[in-house]
mmCIF file of C-alpha atoms in Angstrom:
data_model
loop_
_atom_site.group_PDB
_atom_site.id
_atom_site.type_symbol
_atom_site.label_atom_id
_atom_site.label_comp_id
_atom_site.label_asym_id
_atom_site.label_seq_id
_atom_site.Cartn_x
_atom_site.Cartn_y
_atom_site.Cartn_z
ATOM 1 C CA MET A 13 -4.304 -15.887 -4.327
ATOM 2 C CA ALA A 14 -6.016 -14.287 -7.271
ATOM 3 C CA ASP A 15 -5.565 -16.213 -10.488
ATOM 4 C CA GLU A 16 -3.855 -14.853 -13.576
ATOM 5 C CA SER A 17 -7.114 -13.983 -15.330
ATOM 6 C CA PHE A 18 -8.133 -11.758 -12.432
ATOM 7 C CA ARG A 19 -4.737 -10.041 -12.449
ATOM 8 C CA GLU A 20 -5.166 -9.312 -16.152
ATOM 9 C CA GLN A 21 -8.654 -7.900 -15.557
ATOM 10 C CA PHE A 22 -7.265 -5.734 -12.769
ATOM 11 C CA GLN A 23 -4.587 -4.275 -15.020
ATOM 12 C CA GLU A 24 -7.148 -3.571 -17.735
ATOM 13 C CA SER A 25 -9.317 -1.722 -15.193
ATOM 14 C CA PHE A 26 -6.842 1.131 -15.064
ATOM 15 C CA SER A 27 -6.872 3.864 -17.680
ATOM 16 C CA LYS A 28 -4.904 3.013 -20.816
ATOM 17 C CA ARG A 29 -1.224 3.830 -20.401
ATOM 18 C CA GLY A 30 1.800 3.616 -22.641
ATOM 19 C CA VAL A 31 4.326 0.871 -21.982
ATOM 20 C CA ALA A 32 6.877 3.523 -21.032
ATOM 21 C CA ASP A 33 4.777 4.682 -18.100
ATOM 22 C CA ARG A 34 6.722 3.458 -15.056
ATOM 23 C CA SER A 35 3.714 3.803 -12.755
ATOM 24 C CA TYR A 36 2.134 0.880 -14.617
ATOM 25 C CA THR A 37 4.982 -1.521 -13.730
ATOM 26 C CA ARG A 38 3.748 -3.993 -11.123
ATOM 27 C CA VAL A 39 5.423 -6.348 -8.698
ATOM 28 C CA SER A 40 4.052 -9.202 -6.612
ATOM 29 C CA VAL A 41 4.605 -8.466 -2.927
ATOM 30 C CA SER A 42 3.067 -9.642 0.322
ATOM 31 C CA PHE A 43 2.773 -7.400 3.364
ATOM 32 C CA PRO A 44 -0.070 -5.868 5.418
ATOM 33 C CA VAL A 45 -1.969 -2.925 3.963
ATOM 34 C CA ARG A 46 -4.420 -0.718 5.866
ATOM 35 C CA PHE A 47 -7.554 0.762 4.361
ATOM 36 C CA MET A 48 -10.682 2.623 5.404
ATOM 37 C CA PRO A 49 -13.789 3.506 3.337
ATOM 38 C CA VAL A 50 -14.534 7.234 3.194
ATOM 39 C CA SER A 51 -17.451 9.266 1.926
ATOM 40 C CA LYS A 52 -17.410 11.162 -1.367
ATOM 41 C CA GLU A 53 -17.225 14.434 0.567
ATOM 42 C CA GLU A 54 -14.235 13.192 2.551
ATOM 43 C CA ALA A 55 -12.657 11.865 -0.652
ATOM 44 C CA ASP A 56 -12.917 15.318 -2.246
ATOM 45 C CA ARG A 57 -11.082 16.821 0.724
ATOM 46 C CA LEU A 58 -8.400 14.136 0.756
ATOM 47 C CA ARG A 59 -7.890 14.359 -3.014
ATOM 48 C CA GLN A 60 -6.704 17.937 -2.724
ATOM 49 C CA ALA A 61 -4.710 17.431 0.479
ATOM 50 C CA TYR A 62 -2.850 14.370 -0.794
ATOM 51 C CA ALA A 63 -1.962 16.017 -4.100
ATOM 52 C CA GLN A 64 -0.443 19.015 -2.328
ATOM 53 C CA ARG A 65 1.859 17.375 0.241
ATOM 54 C CA PRO A 66 3.734 14.055 0.412
ATOM 55 C CA SER A 67 2.805 11.610 3.164
ATOM 56 C CA ARG A 68 5.876 12.265 5.311
ATOM 57 C CA GLU A 69 4.960 15.965 5.573
ATOM 58 C CA ARG A 70 1.377 15.324 6.678
ATOM 59 C CA SER A 71 0.667 15.165 10.396
ATOM 60 C CA GLU A 72 -1.898 12.390 9.898
ATOM 61 C CA THR A 73 0.841 9.955 8.886
ATOM 62 C CA ALA A 74 2.454 10.118 12.322
ATOM 63 C CA ALA A 75 -0.906 9.618 13.997
ATOM 64 C CA LEU A 76 -1.933 6.565 11.956
ATOM 65 C CA GLY A 77 -0.134 4.187 14.287
ATOM 66 C CA SER A 78 3.049 2.184 14.012
ATOM 67 C CA SER A 79 3.933 0.426 10.817
ATOM 68 C CA PRO A 80 3.748 -3.387 10.722
ATOM 69 C CA ALA A 81 7.176 -3.380 9.049
ATOM 70 C CA ALA A 82 8.914 -4.709 12.146
ATOM 71 C CA ALA A 83 6.884 -7.884 11.876
ATOM 72 C CA GLN A 84 8.358 -8.503 8.420
ATOM 73 C CA ALA A 85 11.970 -8.677 9.621
ATOM 74 C CA THR A 86 13.654 -11.918 10.609
ATOM 75 C CA PRO A 87 13.948 -12.182 14.418
ATOM 76 C CA GLY A 88 17.486 -11.863 15.717
ATOM 77 C CA THR A 89 18.813 -9.829 12.806
ATOM 78 C CA VAL A 90 20.201 -6.310 12.977
ATOM 79 C CA SER A 91 17.320 -5.028 10.867
ATOM 80 C CA ALA A 92 14.809 -6.587 13.271
ATOM 81 C CA ALA A 93 16.459 -4.843 16.227
ATOM 82 C CA ILE A 94 16.472 -1.485 14.456
ATOM 83 C CA LEU A 95 12.865 -1.820 13.332
ATOM 84 C CA ALA A 96 11.800 -2.857 16.820
ATOM 85 C CA GLN A 97 13.465 0.256 18.236
ATOM 86 C CA LEU A 98 11.773 2.449 15.610
ATOM 87 C CA ASP A 99 8.455 0.812 16.451
ATOM 88 C CA ARG A 100 8.888 1.734 20.128
ATOM 89 C CA ILE A 101 9.731 5.320 19.189
ATOM 90 C CA GLU A 102 6.629 5.536 16.974
ATOM 91 C CA ARG A 103 4.436 4.257 19.781
ATOM 92 C CA LYS A 104 5.814 6.903 22.148
ATOM 93 C CA LEU A 105 5.125 9.605 19.553
ATOM 94 C CA ASP A 106 1.573 8.300 19.154
ATOM 95 C CA ARG A 107 0.963 8.587 22.887
ATOM 96 C CA LEU A 108 2.324 12.141 22.917
ATOM 97 C CA LEU A 109 0.132 13.143 19.973
ATOM 98 C CA ASN A 110 -2.949 11.620 21.577
ATOM 99 C CA ALA A 111 -2.230 13.437 24.825
ATOM 100 C CA GLN A 112 -2.142 16.788 23.019
ATOM 101 C CA GLY A 113 -5.683 16.585 21.722
ATOM 102 C CA PRO A 114 -8.142 14.699 19.537
ATOM 103 C CA ALA A 115 -6.698 12.469 16.828
ATOM 104 C CA PRO A 116 -6.898 13.710 13.228
ATOM 105 C CA GLU A 117 -10.268 13.328 11.555
ATOM 106 C CA GLY A 118 -12.079 12.621 14.786
ATOM 107 C CA GLY A 119 -10.332 9.345 15.503
ATOM 108 C CA LYS A 120 -11.290 7.712 12.220
ATOM 109 C CA GLU A 121 -7.926 5.967 12.138
ATOM 110 C CA LYS A 122 -9.381 3.468 14.635
ATOM 111 C CA SER A 123 -11.657 2.231 11.850
ATOM 112 C CA PHE A 124 -8.841 1.018 9.640
ATOM 113 C CA GLU A 125 -9.095 -2.553 8.377
ATOM 114 C CA THR A 126 -6.053 -4.644 7.533
ATOM 115 C CA GLY A 127 -5.622 -6.647 4.354
ATOM 116 C CA GLN A 128 -2.743 -8.376 2.613
ATOM 117 C CA CYS A 129 -1.097 -6.853 -0.435
ATOM 118 C CA ILE A 130 -0.894 -9.109 -3.515
ATOM 119 C CA ASP A 131 0.765 -6.745 -5.925
ATOM 120 C CA LEU A 132 1.605 -3.070 -6.186
ATOM 121 C CA SER A 133 2.310 -0.395 -8.782
ATOM 122 C CA GLY A 134 2.548 3.366 -8.909
ATOM 123 C CA SER A 135 -1.053 3.350 -10.181
ATOM 124 C CA GLY A 136 -2.763 1.132 -7.634
ATOM 125 C CA ILE A 137 -2.768 -1.879 -5.366
ATOM 126 C CA LEU A 138 -4.320 -5.336 -5.309
ATOM 127 C CA PHE A 139 -5.045 -6.749 -1.856
ATOM 128 C CA THR A 140 -7.169 -9.250 0.030
ATOM 129 C CA SER A 141 -9.671 -8.421 2.759
ATOM 130 C CA LYS A 142 -12.161 -10.274 4.927
ATOM 131 C CA TRP A 143 -15.181 -8.448 3.584
ATOM 132 C CA ALA A 144 -16.401 -7.238 0.215
ATOM 133 C CA MET A 145 -16.438 -3.602 -0.795
ATOM 134 C CA GLY A 146 -18.423 -2.077 -3.611
ATOM 135 C CA LYS A 147 -17.048 -0.980 -6.951
ATOM 136 C CA GLY A 148 -16.549 2.793 -6.890
ATOM 137 C CA TRP A 149 -15.984 3.019 -3.140
ATOM 138 C CA PHE A 150 -13.387 5.548 -2.010
ATOM 139 C CA LEU A 151 -10.707 4.277 0.348
ATOM 140 C CA LYS A 152 -8.006 5.858 2.421
ATOM 141 C CA VAL A 153 -5.131 3.453 1.837
ATOM 142 C CA VAL A 154 -1.972 3.194 3.948
ATOM 143 C CA VAL A 155 0.878 1.312 2.290
ATOM 144 C CA ASP A 156 3.611 0.496 4.832
ATOM 145 C CA ILE A 157 6.688 -0.632 2.925
ATOM 146 C CA PRO A 158 8.486 -3.297 5.012
ATOM 147 C CA GLU A 159 12.067 -2.247 4.340
ATOM 148 C CA LEU A 160 14.942 -1.554 6.737
ATOM 149 C CA GLN A 161 14.423 2.126 5.988
ATOM 150 C CA GLY A 162 10.754 1.656 5.298
ATOM 151 C CA PHE A 163 8.234 4.368 4.582
ATOM 152 C CA SER A 164 4.468 4.789 4.576
ATOM 153 C CA VAL A 165 2.401 6.185 1.742
ATOM 154 C CA VAL A 166 -1.128 7.390 2.500
ATOM 155 C CA ALA A 167 -3.219 7.734 -0.642
ATOM 156 C CA LEU A 168 -6.809 8.122 -1.743
ATOM 157 C CA GLY A 169 -7.916 5.063 -3.654
ATOM 158 C CA ARG A 170 -11.014 3.963 -5.504
ATOM 159 C CA VAL A 171 -12.232 0.389 -5.835
ATOM 160 C CA VAL A 172 -12.325 -0.700 -9.472
ATOM 161 C CA ARG A 173 -12.999 -4.405 -9.011
ATOM 162 C CA VAL A 174 -13.840 -6.906 -6.272
ATOM 163 C CA ASP A 175 -13.771 -10.680 -6.555
ATOM 164 C CA GLN A 176 -13.860 -13.566 -4.123
ATOM 165 C CA GLU A 177 -10.914 -15.943 -4.000
ATOM 166 C CA PRO A 178 -11.781 -19.489 -5.063
ATOM 167 C CA ASP A 179 -12.306 -21.819 -2.097
ATOM 168 C CA SER A 180 -11.759 -18.948 0.338
ATOM 169 C CA SER A 181 -13.732 -16.475 2.411
ATOM 170 C CA LEU A 182 -11.325 -13.676 1.402
ATOM 171 C CA TYR A 183 -12.116 -10.989 -1.153
ATOM 172 C CA VAL A 184 -9.622 -9.581 -3.634
ATOM 173 C CA THR A 185 -9.893 -5.832 -4.140
ATOM 174 C CA ALA A 186 -8.355 -3.887 -7.008
ATOM 175 C CA CYS A 187 -7.864 -0.282 -5.947
ATOM 176 C CA ARG A 188 -6.692 2.557 -8.192
ATOM 177 C CA PHE A 189 -4.859 5.483 -6.610
ATOM 178 C CA GLU A 190 -7.124 8.479 -7.175
ATOM 179 C CA SER A 191 -4.812 10.923 -5.418
ATOM 180 C CA VAL A 192 -1.210 10.301 -4.392
ATOM 181 C CA HIS A 193 1.557 12.884 -4.218
ATOM 182 C CA GLU A 194 4.152 12.493 -6.954
ATOM 183 C CA GLU A 195 6.950 12.124 -4.387
ATOM 184 C CA ASP A 196 5.016 9.259 -2.803
ATOM 185 C CA ARG A 197 4.464 7.680 -6.212
ATOM 186 C CA GLU A 198 8.162 7.945 -7.032
ATOM 187 C CA GLU A 199 9.034 6.231 -3.744
ATOM 188 C CA LEU A 200 6.632 3.415 -4.556
ATOM 189 C CA ILE A 201 8.069 3.059 -8.048
ATOM 190 C CA ALA A 202 11.630 2.995 -6.686
ATOM 191 C CA TYR A 203 10.636 0.210 -4.283
ATOM 192 C CA ILE A 204 8.917 -1.721 -7.097
ATOM 193 C CA PHE A 205 11.992 -1.591 -9.323
ATOM 194 C CA LYS A 206 14.170 -2.613 -6.363
ATOM 195 C CA ARG A 207 11.955 -5.648 -5.799
ATOM 196 C CA HIS A 208 12.154 -6.524 -9.507
ATOM 197 C CA ARG A 209 15.967 -6.469 -9.296
ATOM 198 C CA GLU A 210 15.934 -8.610 -6.158
ATOM 199 C CA ILE A 211 13.614 -11.148 -7.792
ATOM 200 C CA ALA A 212 15.779 -11.248 -10.927
ATOM 201 C CA GLN A 213 18.933 -11.799 -8.850
ATOM 202 C CA MET A 214 17.243 -14.579 -6.875
ATOM 203 C CA ARG A 215 16.162 -16.338 -10.081
ATOM 204 C CA ARG A 216 19.650 -16.072 -11.551
ATOM 205 C CA GLY A 217 21.038 -17.591 -8.378
ATOM 206 C CA GLN A 218 18.566 -20.472 -8.585
ATOM 207 C CA ASP A 219 19.431 -21.070 -12.230
ATOM 208 C CA GLU A 220 23.156 -21.166 -11.437
ATOM 209 C CA GLU A 221 22.559 -23.711 -8.655
ATOM 210 C CA GLN A 222 20.685 -25.983 -11.054
ATOM 211 C CA GLU A 223 23.440 -25.917 -13.669
#
């Protein structure tokens, strides 16, 4: 994982924000994240499209493929069964959409790479990948929140920093959200605060067990 000094550098890479800005609140999480480099011309188009409509109202979200959320659930639980059923439904929808015509953006969704999220905020995401990207690159980023009632946020990001993990072939990429609909941002922030509460409750439980 990235060390603390890199995390601090990542936070400083974002524009200066007041401490009351909730989008700056971060949480350490680990789940798959999908990303795809795009050209400046494509980024200009996505910037406007993503600012106008939330992810759930954009047809591209349904065509991006099933979320890896089902893989995050514990096998044998009710949530795992529900997520597995939702995954099957999504796959059927994908096949129907593909049968109706070409996939959005000429099938570019097939070029998505998968990384692992390290931490997340309403302003950006830190994740690992198998190859290095350049500072300033534009990325289409798909954040699939692995909750029982999970959701996907598709945003335009821009790489602000890349570093290689010590003793690893993985690269750590700091990506700022250049364009994300405010409803999507609010959903991310709500999830982040939920995770903070869950972490706090877990720590309190551990402290009580040690007493």
